[in-house]
XYZ file of N, CA and C in Angstrom:
243
model
N -77.307 29.008 19.775
C -76.508 29.396 18.634
C -75.072 29.650 19.102
N -74.123 29.132 18.360
C -72.706 29.318 18.702
C -72.196 30.643 18.137
N -71.366 31.282 18.916
C -70.721 32.518 18.486
C -69.433 32.161 17.761
N -69.264 32.642 16.531
C -68.049 32.372 15.766
C -67.000 33.418 16.090
N -65.788 32.963 16.322
C -64.715 33.883 16.697
C -63.905 34.368 15.496
N -64.109 33.776 14.326
C -63.373 34.227 13.144
C -64.076 35.434 12.524
N -63.305 36.293 11.905
C -63.852 37.493 11.274
C -64.498 37.127 9.950
N -65.549 37.827 9.588
C -66.179 37.638 8.283
C -65.429 38.479 7.253
N -65.658 38.176 5.995
C -65.052 38.945 4.915
C -65.470 40.420 5.016
N -66.730 40.655 5.334
C -67.239 42.017 5.486
C -66.501 42.768 6.592
N -66.259 42.115 7.721
C -65.577 42.767 8.836
C -64.140 43.141 8.475
N -63.449 42.257 7.773
C -62.070 42.542 7.349
C -62.076 43.694 6.341
N -63.009 43.656 5.395
C -63.120 44.716 4.393
C -63.433 46.060 5.062
N -64.325 46.060 6.019
C -64.692 47.293 6.718
C -63.512 47.878 7.480
N -62.762 47.030 8.151
C -61.592 47.492 8.894
C -60.538 48.061 7.943
N -60.270 47.351 6.854
C -59.288 47.825 5.868
C -59.718 49.178 5.303
N -61.000 49.308 4.963
C -61.516 50.564 4.423
C -61.324 51.706 5.427
N -61.682 51.470 6.677
C -61.577 52.513 7.701
C -60.130 52.954 7.912
N -59.214 52.000 7.980
C -57.798 52.326 8.191
C -57.236 53.098 6.994
N -57.548 52.614 5.782
C -57.038 53.285 4.582
C -57.585 54.707 4.470
N -58.884 54.853 4.666
C -59.492 56.176 4.530
C -58.933 57.147 5.582
N -58.790 56.683 6.797
C -58.286 57.550 7.873
C -56.854 58.008 7.598
N -56.021 57.098 7.070
C -54.603 57.403 6.906
C -54.230 58.010 5.560
N -55.065 57.856 4.542
C -54.714 58.349 3.214
C -55.391 59.661 2.831
N -56.560 59.938 3.404
C -57.291 61.153 3.060
C -56.592 62.370 3.658
N -56.453 63.475 2.989
C -57.028 63.897 1.730
C -56.119 63.689 0.521
N -54.926 63.111 0.727
C -54.006 62.921 -0.401
C -54.533 61.894 -1.396
N -55.273 60.921 -0.900
C -55.877 59.895 -1.746
C -57.342 59.745 -1.361
N -58.155 59.357 -2.315
C -59.568 59.116 -2.076
C -59.790 57.614 -2.004
N -60.414 57.162 -0.959
C -60.662 55.731 -0.755
C -62.162 55.505 -0.838
N -62.573 54.618 -1.756
C -63.986 54.327 -1.959
C -64.220 52.836 -1.767
N -65.323 52.501 -1.138
C -65.677 51.109 -0.909
C -66.783 50.648 -1.843
N -66.750 49.359 -2.226
C -67.743 48.771 -3.126
C -67.908 49.635 -4.370
N -66.801 49.952 -5.007
C -66.812 50.853 -6.157
C -67.137 50.083 -7.421
N -68.079 50.601 -8.217
C -68.514 49.918 -9.436
C -67.906 50.554 -10.670
N -67.255 49.713 -11.453
C -66.783 50.061 -12.783
C -67.687 49.328 -13.775
N -67.640 49.674 -15.060
C -68.406 48.873 -16.023
C -67.932 47.413 -15.990
N -68.816 46.503 -15.770
C -68.559 45.057 -15.770
C -67.656 44.587 -14.630
N -67.485 45.395 -13.589
C -66.585 45.006 -12.500
C -66.899 45.832 -11.249
N -66.860 45.185 -10.100
C -67.020 45.889 -8.822
C -65.868 45.457 -7.917
N -65.230 46.424 -7.274
C -64.106 46.114 -6.398
C -64.472 46.461 -4.957
N -63.847 45.775 -4.006
C -64.122 46.029 -2.595
C -63.675 47.436 -2.194
N -62.454 47.788 -2.553
C -61.911 49.102 -2.210
C -61.123 49.634 -3.406
N -61.379 50.886 -3.783
C -60.635 51.548 -4.855
C -59.931 52.761 -4.254
N -58.667 52.934 -4.608
C -57.881 54.061 -4.104
C -57.513 54.951 -5.293
N -57.866 56.220 -5.168
C -57.693 57.191 -6.245
C -56.755 58.309 -5.805
N -56.006 58.848 -6.768
C -55.183 60.043 -6.539
C -55.886 61.196 -7.239
N -56.390 62.172 -6.474
C -57.093 63.286 -7.120
C -56.147 64.172 -7.917
N -56.698 64.823 -8.923
C -55.940 65.797 -9.710
C -56.312 67.187 -9.207
N -55.734 68.198 -9.813
C -56.087 69.564 -9.410
C -57.554 69.836 -9.683
N -58.086 69.254 -10.741
C -59.524 69.318 -11.008
C -60.152 68.210 -10.164
N -60.720 68.545 -9.021
C -61.193 67.547 -8.044
C -62.277 66.637 -8.599
N -62.815 66.952 -9.777
C -63.820 66.072 -10.385
C -63.167 64.888 -11.091
N -61.845 64.915 -11.222
C -61.114 63.841 -11.896
C -60.098 63.242 -10.933
N -59.808 61.970 -11.116
C -58.807 61.302 -10.282
C -58.240 60.121 -11.050
N -57.047 59.691 -10.666
C -56.393 58.536 -11.283
C -56.506 57.347 -10.341
N -56.918 56.212 -10.885
C -56.991 54.987 -10.089
C -55.577 54.532 -9.766
N -55.288 54.367 -8.484
C -53.961 53.959 -8.031
C -53.919 52.471 -7.718
N -54.954 51.983 -7.015
C -54.945 50.581 -6.591
C -56.359 50.113 -6.297
N -56.538 48.805 -6.374
C -57.777 48.183 -5.921
C -57.416 47.139 -4.867
N -58.294 46.983 -3.898
C -58.103 45.993 -2.849
C -59.304 45.073 -2.880
N -59.060 43.802 -2.991
C -60.117 42.788 -2.980
C -59.911 41.926 -1.748
N -60.921 41.861 -0.906
C -60.845 41.090 0.330
C -61.500 39.735 0.104
N -60.787 38.667 0.453
C -61.314 37.306 0.319
C -61.253 36.601 1.657
N -62.261 35.789 1.904
C -62.343 35.058 3.167
C -61.329 33.917 3.225
N -61.038 33.318 2.071
C -60.105 32.195 2.037
C -58.828 32.593 1.315
N -57.823 31.780 1.441
C -56.527 32.056 0.816
C -56.517 31.750 -0.678
N -57.608 31.231 -1.208
C -57.658 30.868 -2.628
C -57.582 32.076 -3.543
N -57.979 33.235 -3.072
C -57.877 34.453 -3.864
C -58.993 34.595 -4.874
N -58.777 35.476 -5.851
C -59.794 35.758 -6.857
C -59.716 34.743 -7.991
N -60.809 34.656 -8.730
C -60.818 33.787 -9.908
C -60.000 34.441 -11.014
N -59.607 33.653 -11.987
C -58.827 34.181 -13.103
C -59.601 35.265 -13.837
N -60.897 35.059 -14.045
C -61.717 36.044 -14.734
C -61.743 37.353 -13.958
N -61.922 37.267 -12.656
C -61.954 38.466 -11.824
C -60.591 39.158 -11.854
N -59.534 38.403 -11.764
C -58.183 38.980 -11.813
C -57.929 39.659 -13.161
N -58.418 39.082 -14.251
C -58.265 39.690 -15.564
C -58.977 41.036 -15.634
N -60.174 41.127 -15.039
C -60.905 42.386 -15.020
C -60.144 43.448 -14.243
N -59.551 43.068 -13.110
C -58.785 44.016 -12.320
C -57.556 44.497 -13.094
N -56.921 43.583 -13.801
C -55.739 43.934 -14.594
C -56.112 44.939 -15.683
N -57.296 44.777 -16.253
C -57.752 45.693 -17.312
C -57.989 47.098 -16.787
N -58.346 47.220 -15.508
C -58.559 48.543 -14.928
C -57.265 49.337 -14.941
């Protein structure tokens, strides 16, 4: 079996998640594989409020293996968030 030297989408996503969480916490909450109704994102970044049970969605990060990016439907769902 040949060893592949390129990173997988999962490996890139994991590294991005680890770096973001390490550098943004506790000012921002970083969640991986976060599920919204009808949509799941690779990484969601939230700004907590004084009531720690609530937070504002600041950004989503979608990791893709190729440069083609997300589909139009997927991009529309992210825009709606």
